[in-house]
Each structure stands twice: as C-alpha cells, then as structure tokens.
Amino acid sequence: MPETPTLADLVAPLGVSQFFQDVQGETYRRFEGPAGRFADLLPWPALNAILRQHRLEFPRLRLALDGTPVPTESYTDLVPTRRSGTVPRLQAAPFTEHLRGGATMVLDAIQELSDPIGDLARSLEHDLRESVQVNLYAGWGVTHGFDVHWDDHDAFIIQVAGRKRWRMHGPTRPAPLHRDVEQPERPGEPIDDFVLEDGDVLYVPRGHWHDVTAVGEMSLHLTLGFSPATGIDLVSWLADKLRASTAFRQDLPRFGTEEERAARAAALRAELEATLTTDVVDRFLAERDSAAPAHPRVGLPWAATPGLLPDGDETEVRFLVPRAVLKEGDGRVTLLAAGKRFVFADAATPLLKALLDGSPQAVKRLAELSELDRGTVRAFLGELTTQGLLSIG
C-alpha cells in the first residue's frame, strides 16, 4: 500500500521548520513534483464509486460555472424513500453534460469518503496541529469555477491529475478573518501567473487573492484547508476560562456610581492580567490540541466483539487522535486526547509514543517496545479502543 504523504513530502525540498518560519502565513509557494505522485490518493474509479454509492446533497456536492452555482435540479432528482422524505440522486447524463460544458465539480470533506485521503488528512493534522478538511475540484473546460477571491483559511493544493492555471494577486489586508471589522479591498492585476502541473503542490495563506482557470483539459486537485490558531481564538478561550471567576460572572454595575464602575473595571483588569502569564500561548495551544476530536474510524467486527482484539499479534491498530498530548513525570504518563484525560504507569510511555505517530502499528511491535507482557498490552489497546481512540485493522 502506498505511503501516506506527510507535510515534509508536500513542502520538499524546503524543510518543515523552514516552511513554518518563512512561508506559513506569509506568502504563497509552489512546490514542484513528478507527475503521478498523488495518483493513488484518488484514482478515477474511486471517485466514480463515491459518486455512485453516496447520497451527496447540495452544497456538499455542487457544480459551479463562471463563478455561479449550477442549479442542482438540473443534474439531480429527489427519490422518495420507503419510510418518509426524499433523498438526492445524481443524474449521470446531465451531470456530465455540465462538466463537458465547462462546469467545475466540487465535493467537500472528501476525507470522510476516501480512506487514502482520510489518512492524508490525519497525517497533516498531526504535523500542522490543526484540523484539516479536504475538498475536491474537478474540471474539463476553459472557464473558471469561481471569480477572484480570498479564503479565510490556509490551504495546500495538491494537483492529482491534469493541469490548472493559477493567477495570484496577493493580499490586500493582513490576516483577514471570516468575521472581520472590514473586508479586504479587491486586488489589482495578478502578481504571478502559472500552471500547476500534475504532481505539484501549492500553498496559499488566508487572505491571498487568487483565481483558478481550467486549461481545456481534465484537471483534478484537492484543497487541504486548515485554520491556524489566532489571538482571537486565544481570547475566546480565555473568556471561557474566566467563567470560573465570580467577578466576571457578576452583573456589571450599570446603575452604580462612577467610582463603583471604575473599581469593577480595575478588578476585572487585574484578574484578566493574572491569566496572561508568559506561558498563556502554550497553555492555550496544548488545551486546543487535547480537545481536538478523534477521526471517525470503526474497526468492525472486532470493536463490537468481547475481547476486542483478534488472537494474532500481527493485528494492526491505529491511533485516531492526531493532536493528542502526552505529559510525563512522577513515574506516570498522562494522555490528553479527544477532551479526555488518562493516566498510566510510566511503562506505557514507549507504547503511547509509537501510537501517537498515527501510522498503523502491529500489536507485536508495541509489545516489544514496552516492558509490559502481551496480555497487558492487549488489554491496554482494548481499553483505548472502547474509548474511541484506537481503530483495529
């Protein structure tokens, strides 16, 4: 089975640390690669199976032409169910006719529908320490699916097949937000114009205006969007923390004297300043990571079977929380994952570190890494499975 690309693979020959220091959030960057290197992420038969086997409602599956959505009723119909309501069904002939006419197909959150892309999303979430959503874009014409625009998230664009023309206009407002006090001004002429080829990767920070055009041939790319934590996120987190404070929970003295309002303001400021310790960013990011949910992956039949694990020690398990946090000390190791807290003996540390890598791990190898006997290791893995942190197979 092909290896899942990592962040290092996407930004090569640049190193990951150099990418974080010089590129992320600062400028777009194109990373060229050999044709076909991403073909195994989504072969055309796999995409066809997704379209055939899933009920994909608008706007998750949609078509766009010249910046405007194509009416869904022109390529889907609603089929009555046996019990109640209706479900959408794709009409193949009009759907492909729109594509031949230049429409762009968009499929959101495809990481939930494809194992290879789901593995890619988990890998990047582990490396970026942020949630990753993957959207698919496919087109065949010479029109553009969307007008010049900017996104409120960072993105890696992976060109899986074919080519596409990108025109970059740059930012007109530093680090704009979805809910901002003002909107960025529209940009002028492009500052760069290039064709993204099969096997290439493009990184685009949020706020960088761009437009994308098909070049009259088949094109399939994946957009991997992620939103790095901001100071606004930190303040929202602090607001929740301050709910523990009586001073912050109390009503403000709207009808009090000027001196009373000033005294309350001073008390609130003092408590707020007390929370702004030098490690406040570290605390916020660690808690943000530890609360990140597990990726849904059910390991039937074993996950629903008493005993949980198959008999053989060659069975592979996979940890499902890419941003879990480990804390060591006092002869114990604490696992913070999916909003839960688990404390284990220090002997579990090597086993947990191997699991947190996110790659499939054989029970035999995990037993060899730790000082625990196989029975204890299997019971340990079974407990993580019941907690929804581990998938079997």
XYZ file of C-alpha atoms in Angstrom:
393
model
C 0.000 0.000 0.000
C 1.475 3.437 -0.944
C 2.741 5.536 1.948
C 0.610 8.481 3.038
C 2.236 11.831 2.150
C 3.466 13.892 5.074
C 3.951 17.631 5.412
C 7.643 17.072 4.685
C 6.692 15.437 1.382
C 4.453 18.332 0.378
C 6.961 21.125 1.059
C 10.136 19.380 -0.149
C 12.830 20.425 -0.924
C 12.069 23.018 1.755
C 12.382 21.674 5.290
C 9.325 21.671 7.535
C 10.903 24.048 10.073
C 11.845 26.455 7.276
C 8.313 26.257 5.911
C 6.878 27.222 9.308
C 9.388 30.033 9.738
C 9.451 31.622 6.284
C 6.320 30.580 4.383
C 3.285 29.695 6.515
C 1.011 32.701 6.881
C 3.419 34.892 4.918
C 3.443 34.041 1.230
C 2.251 31.539 -1.337
C 4.782 28.957 -2.537
C 4.715 26.374 -5.310
C 6.447 23.022 -4.790
C 7.036 21.097 -7.999
C 6.930 17.301 -8.104
C 6.913 14.388 -10.541
C 3.737 13.606 -12.454
C 1.626 10.839 -10.940
C 2.990 11.043 -7.401
C -0.512 11.673 -5.972
C -2.436 9.374 -8.323
C -3.046 6.767 -5.594
C -4.841 9.288 -3.394
C -7.904 9.273 -5.642
C -7.921 7.134 -8.794
C -10.831 7.918 -11.113
C -12.592 4.580 -10.337
C -12.538 5.508 -6.637
C -14.136 8.891 -7.363
C -16.748 7.254 -9.576
C -17.587 4.838 -6.746
C -18.036 7.738 -4.302
C -20.427 9.493 -6.670
C -22.338 6.258 -7.239
C -22.561 4.978 -3.676
C -23.206 8.084 -1.583
C -26.160 10.428 -1.219
C -24.373 13.743 -1.687
C -26.659 16.681 -1.067
C -26.036 20.288 -2.087
C -23.856 22.126 -1.144
C -21.535 19.252 -0.294
C -21.590 18.184 -3.948
C -22.099 21.057 -6.349
C -21.244 22.389 -9.781
C -20.053 25.935 -10.481
C -19.688 27.786 -13.773
C -18.152 31.241 -14.226
C -18.380 31.908 -10.510
C -22.056 30.905 -10.222
C -23.574 27.691 -8.809
C -25.297 25.490 -11.377
C -28.910 24.793 -10.277
C -28.937 21.414 -8.552
C -32.279 20.417 -10.067
C -30.588 20.385 -13.475
C -28.411 17.383 -12.569
C -30.104 15.681 -9.581
C -33.558 14.427 -8.786
C -35.234 13.570 -5.472
C -36.187 9.957 -4.875
C -38.863 9.053 -2.285
C -37.771 6.735 0.488
C -39.859 3.830 1.803
C -40.467 5.485 5.160
C -40.558 9.249 4.630
C -38.932 12.125 2.834
C -36.706 12.118 -0.230
C -33.014 11.662 -0.975
C -30.980 13.192 -3.816
C -29.875 11.043 -6.737
C -27.306 12.125 -9.298
C -28.423 12.056 -12.928
C -25.354 10.925 -14.836
C -26.195 12.327 -18.287
C -26.965 15.971 -17.343
C -24.240 15.937 -14.686
C -21.519 15.025 -17.189
C -23.054 17.353 -19.785
C -22.471 20.266 -17.407
C -18.887 19.109 -16.940
C -18.341 18.949 -20.701
C -19.754 22.472 -20.889
C -17.058 23.800 -18.565
C -18.559 23.432 -15.092
C -16.338 22.647 -12.125
C -17.327 19.840 -9.757
C -16.774 20.499 -6.057
C -17.036 17.823 -3.367
C -16.500 18.963 0.210
C -14.974 16.926 3.056
C -13.920 14.076 0.787
C -11.591 12.847 3.554
C -14.741 11.285 5.066
C -15.405 9.296 1.887
C -11.933 8.052 0.921
C -9.510 6.122 3.134
C -6.312 7.359 1.390
C -7.468 10.980 1.638
C -8.629 10.413 5.211
C -5.164 9.105 6.072
C -3.651 12.178 4.395
C -5.869 14.495 6.462
C -4.845 12.711 9.676
C -1.178 12.889 8.718
C -1.325 16.623 8.073
C -3.366 17.282 11.217
C -0.606 15.533 13.169
C 2.085 17.679 11.502
C 0.234 21.011 11.417
C -1.521 20.609 14.789
C -4.722 21.928 13.222
C -7.909 20.340 11.871
C -7.771 19.627 8.126
C -10.673 19.457 5.660
C -10.113 18.228 2.102
C -12.281 19.437 -0.793
C -12.123 18.102 -4.344
C -12.249 20.198 -7.529
C -12.513 18.650 -10.980
C -13.000 20.364 -14.337
C -12.580 19.807 -18.064
C -13.315 23.132 -19.770
C -11.629 26.506 -20.156
C -13.883 28.537 -17.867
C -13.284 29.272 -14.199
C -15.429 27.889 -11.435
C -15.005 30.901 -9.136
C -14.139 34.585 -9.577
C -11.055 36.115 -7.995
C -11.406 35.590 -4.250
C -9.600 35.057 -0.974
C -10.151 32.303 1.605
C -10.383 32.654 5.369
C -8.158 29.602 5.875
C -4.736 28.448 4.743
C -4.618 25.727 2.114
C -2.400 23.230 0.377
C -3.486 22.492 -3.179
C -2.448 19.069 -4.469
C -2.682 18.624 -8.237
C -3.687 14.966 -8.536
C -4.194 14.827 -12.311
C -4.050 17.215 -15.247
C -3.204 20.906 -15.043
C -4.777 24.168 -13.923
C -3.883 27.823 -14.337
C -3.464 29.899 -11.198
C -3.241 33.675 -11.030
C -2.066 35.066 -7.695
C -2.987 38.635 -6.718
C -1.528 38.722 -3.204
C -3.149 40.044 -0.001
C -4.812 43.439 0.426
C -5.349 43.158 4.211
C -3.021 41.373 6.649
C -4.510 38.152 8.079
C -8.205 38.861 7.388
C -10.825 36.894 9.297
C -14.219 35.448 8.398
C -15.887 37.779 10.895
C -13.742 40.867 10.500
C -14.260 44.562 11.197
C -13.776 45.327 7.499
C -13.387 43.446 4.247
C -10.163 43.428 2.215
C -10.095 45.710 -0.816
C -10.269 43.995 -4.187
C -6.841 43.447 -5.724
C -5.315 44.855 -8.868
C -3.540 42.920 -11.588
C -2.027 39.475 -10.833
C 1.471 39.351 -9.414
C 2.042 35.811 -10.688
C 0.531 33.586 -13.371
C 1.464 29.909 -13.676
C 0.139 26.454 -14.462
C 0.033 23.916 -11.630
C 1.068 20.589 -13.125
C 0.262 17.007 -12.179
C 2.323 16.226 -9.054
C 2.753 19.860 -7.965
C 1.717 21.349 -4.611
C 0.744 24.966 -3.928
C 0.497 26.601 -0.507
C -1.814 29.632 -0.219
C -2.143 31.591 3.059
C -5.506 33.009 4.047
C -6.242 36.438 2.628
C -4.251 35.933 -0.584
C -6.482 36.728 -3.561
C -6.389 34.238 -6.428
C -8.391 32.874 -9.322
C -8.156 29.483 -10.983
C -8.958 28.546 -14.583
C -9.109 25.223 -16.387
C -6.921 24.965 -19.491
C -9.195 22.945 -21.742
C -8.247 19.545 -20.420
C -9.042 17.287 -17.482
C -7.955 18.590 -14.079
C -8.386 17.146 -10.603
C -6.995 18.776 -7.490
C -7.505 18.555 -3.739
C -7.615 21.577 -1.461
C -6.491 20.814 2.080
C -7.780 23.663 4.224
C -6.711 24.421 7.786
C -7.086 27.398 10.125
C -4.101 28.139 12.381
C -4.982 29.406 15.850
C -5.126 33.186 16.207
C -5.122 35.685 19.039
C -8.905 35.926 18.644
C -9.142 32.192 19.360
C -6.989 32.662 22.456
C -9.206 35.479 23.758
C -12.322 33.335 23.225
C -10.644 30.540 25.198
C -9.766 32.971 27.999
C -13.372 34.166 28.111
C -14.487 30.609 28.817
C -11.800 30.220 31.490
C -12.959 33.421 33.197
C -16.387 31.899 33.791
C -14.766 30.449 36.921
C -14.321 33.994 38.257
C -17.053 35.442 40.442
C -16.041 38.959 39.393
C -16.534 38.132 35.737
C -19.815 36.294 36.327
C -21.365 39.134 38.326
C -23.562 41.754 36.722
C -21.789 44.929 35.755
C -22.715 47.964 37.910
C -24.649 49.722 35.143
C -26.536 51.870 37.634
C -23.692 52.244 40.146
C -21.597 55.313 40.726
C -18.671 56.256 38.512
C -16.325 55.140 41.284
C -18.054 51.737 41.502
C -17.750 51.188 37.757
C -14.090 52.185 37.847
C -13.442 49.812 40.749
C -15.123 46.956 38.881
C -13.063 47.716 35.777
C -9.884 47.629 37.869
C -10.869 44.295 39.434
C -11.640 42.766 36.047
C -8.407 44.077 34.572
C -6.400 42.604 37.455
C -7.961 39.167 37.046
C -7.521 39.276 33.275
C -3.875 40.279 33.585
C -3.324 37.430 36.031
C -4.387 34.968 33.334
C -1.974 36.460 30.778
C 1.073 34.616 32.053
C 4.153 34.161 29.874
C 3.044 30.611 29.081
C -0.554 31.525 28.129
C 0.020 30.736 24.437
C 1.496 27.329 25.293
C -1.382 26.541 27.645
C -3.971 27.537 25.078
C -2.405 25.524 22.250
C -1.948 22.432 24.438
C -5.581 22.529 25.560
C -6.734 23.169 21.971
C -4.808 20.090 20.845
C -6.034 17.895 23.681
C -9.662 18.785 22.905
C -9.399 18.002 19.166
C -11.770 15.133 18.335
C -10.822 11.667 17.161
C -11.229 10.868 13.483
C -14.170 8.502 12.903
C -12.942 5.032 12.028
C -14.791 1.921 13.226
C -12.930 -1.382 13.360
C -15.700 -3.948 12.918
C -16.211 -6.740 13.704
C -13.627 -6.678 16.470
C -14.533 -3.317 18.006
C -18.010 -4.683 18.789
C -16.768 -8.119 19.899
C -15.993 -9.064 23.536
C -12.228 -9.255 23.823
C -11.901 -6.599 21.106
C -8.639 -7.746 19.524
C -8.153 -10.711 17.176
C -5.987 -13.517 18.543
C -2.879 -12.922 16.410
C -0.239 -10.405 17.438
C 0.198 -9.318 13.808
C -3.062 -7.386 14.113
C -2.559 -3.704 13.357
C -4.101 -0.840 15.292
C -4.195 2.868 14.507
C -4.467 5.835 16.868
C -7.283 8.170 15.810
C -6.429 11.443 17.574
C -3.689 13.201 15.562
C -3.181 16.022 18.072
C -3.170 14.080 21.335
C -0.829 15.388 24.034
C 1.470 13.337 26.286
C 2.756 14.623 29.617
C 5.420 12.683 31.526
C 6.524 12.952 35.148
C 6.440 11.403 38.614
C 6.620 7.889 37.219
C 3.408 8.379 35.237
C 2.359 9.397 31.760
C -0.812 11.387 31.092
C -2.621 11.152 27.786
C -4.848 14.092 26.834
C -6.924 13.153 23.817
C -10.384 13.982 22.410
C -11.216 16.002 25.506
C -10.396 13.117 27.856
C -7.617 12.584 30.371
C -5.977 9.205 31.014
C -3.167 8.449 33.466
C -0.938 5.379 33.020
C 2.198 3.968 34.564
C 5.437 5.181 33.010
C 5.906 1.759 31.360
C 3.206 2.715 28.847
C 5.194 5.709 27.542
C 7.061 3.975 24.650
C 3.851 2.294 23.533
C 1.907 5.582 23.551
C 4.636 7.461 21.693
C 4.579 4.841 18.954
C 0.792 5.042 18.701
C 0.698 8.837 18.555
C 2.685 8.738 15.338
C -0.642 7.833 13.722
C 0.676 5.108 11.440
C -0.610 1.506 11.721
C 1.164 -0.422 14.470
C 1.254 -4.196 14.953
C 0.397 -5.469 18.431
C 3.630 -7.486 18.386
C 5.784 -4.403 17.789
C 4.003 -2.435 20.510
C 4.616 -5.238 22.984
C 8.307 -5.277 22.066
C 8.600 -1.517 22.616
C 7.269 -1.661 26.152
C 8.218 -3.639 29.241
C 4.677 -4.932 29.540
C 3.635 -8.510 28.780
C 1.479 -9.176 25.719
C -1.675 -9.728 27.762
C -1.312 -6.338 29.440
C -0.595 -4.658 26.102
C -3.662 -6.218 24.536
C -5.849 -5.139 27.465
C -4.379 -1.626 27.224
C -5.143 -1.419 23.491
C -8.620 -2.778 24.093
C -9.327 -0.007 26.598
C -8.186 2.660 24.124
C -10.490 1.088 21.548
C -13.508 1.238 23.855
C -12.713 4.913 24.453
C -12.849 5.602 20.698
C -9.152 6.469 20.477
C -7.986 3.405 18.565
C -9.112 1.548 15.477
C -8.467 -2.140 14.807
C -7.289 -3.083 11.345
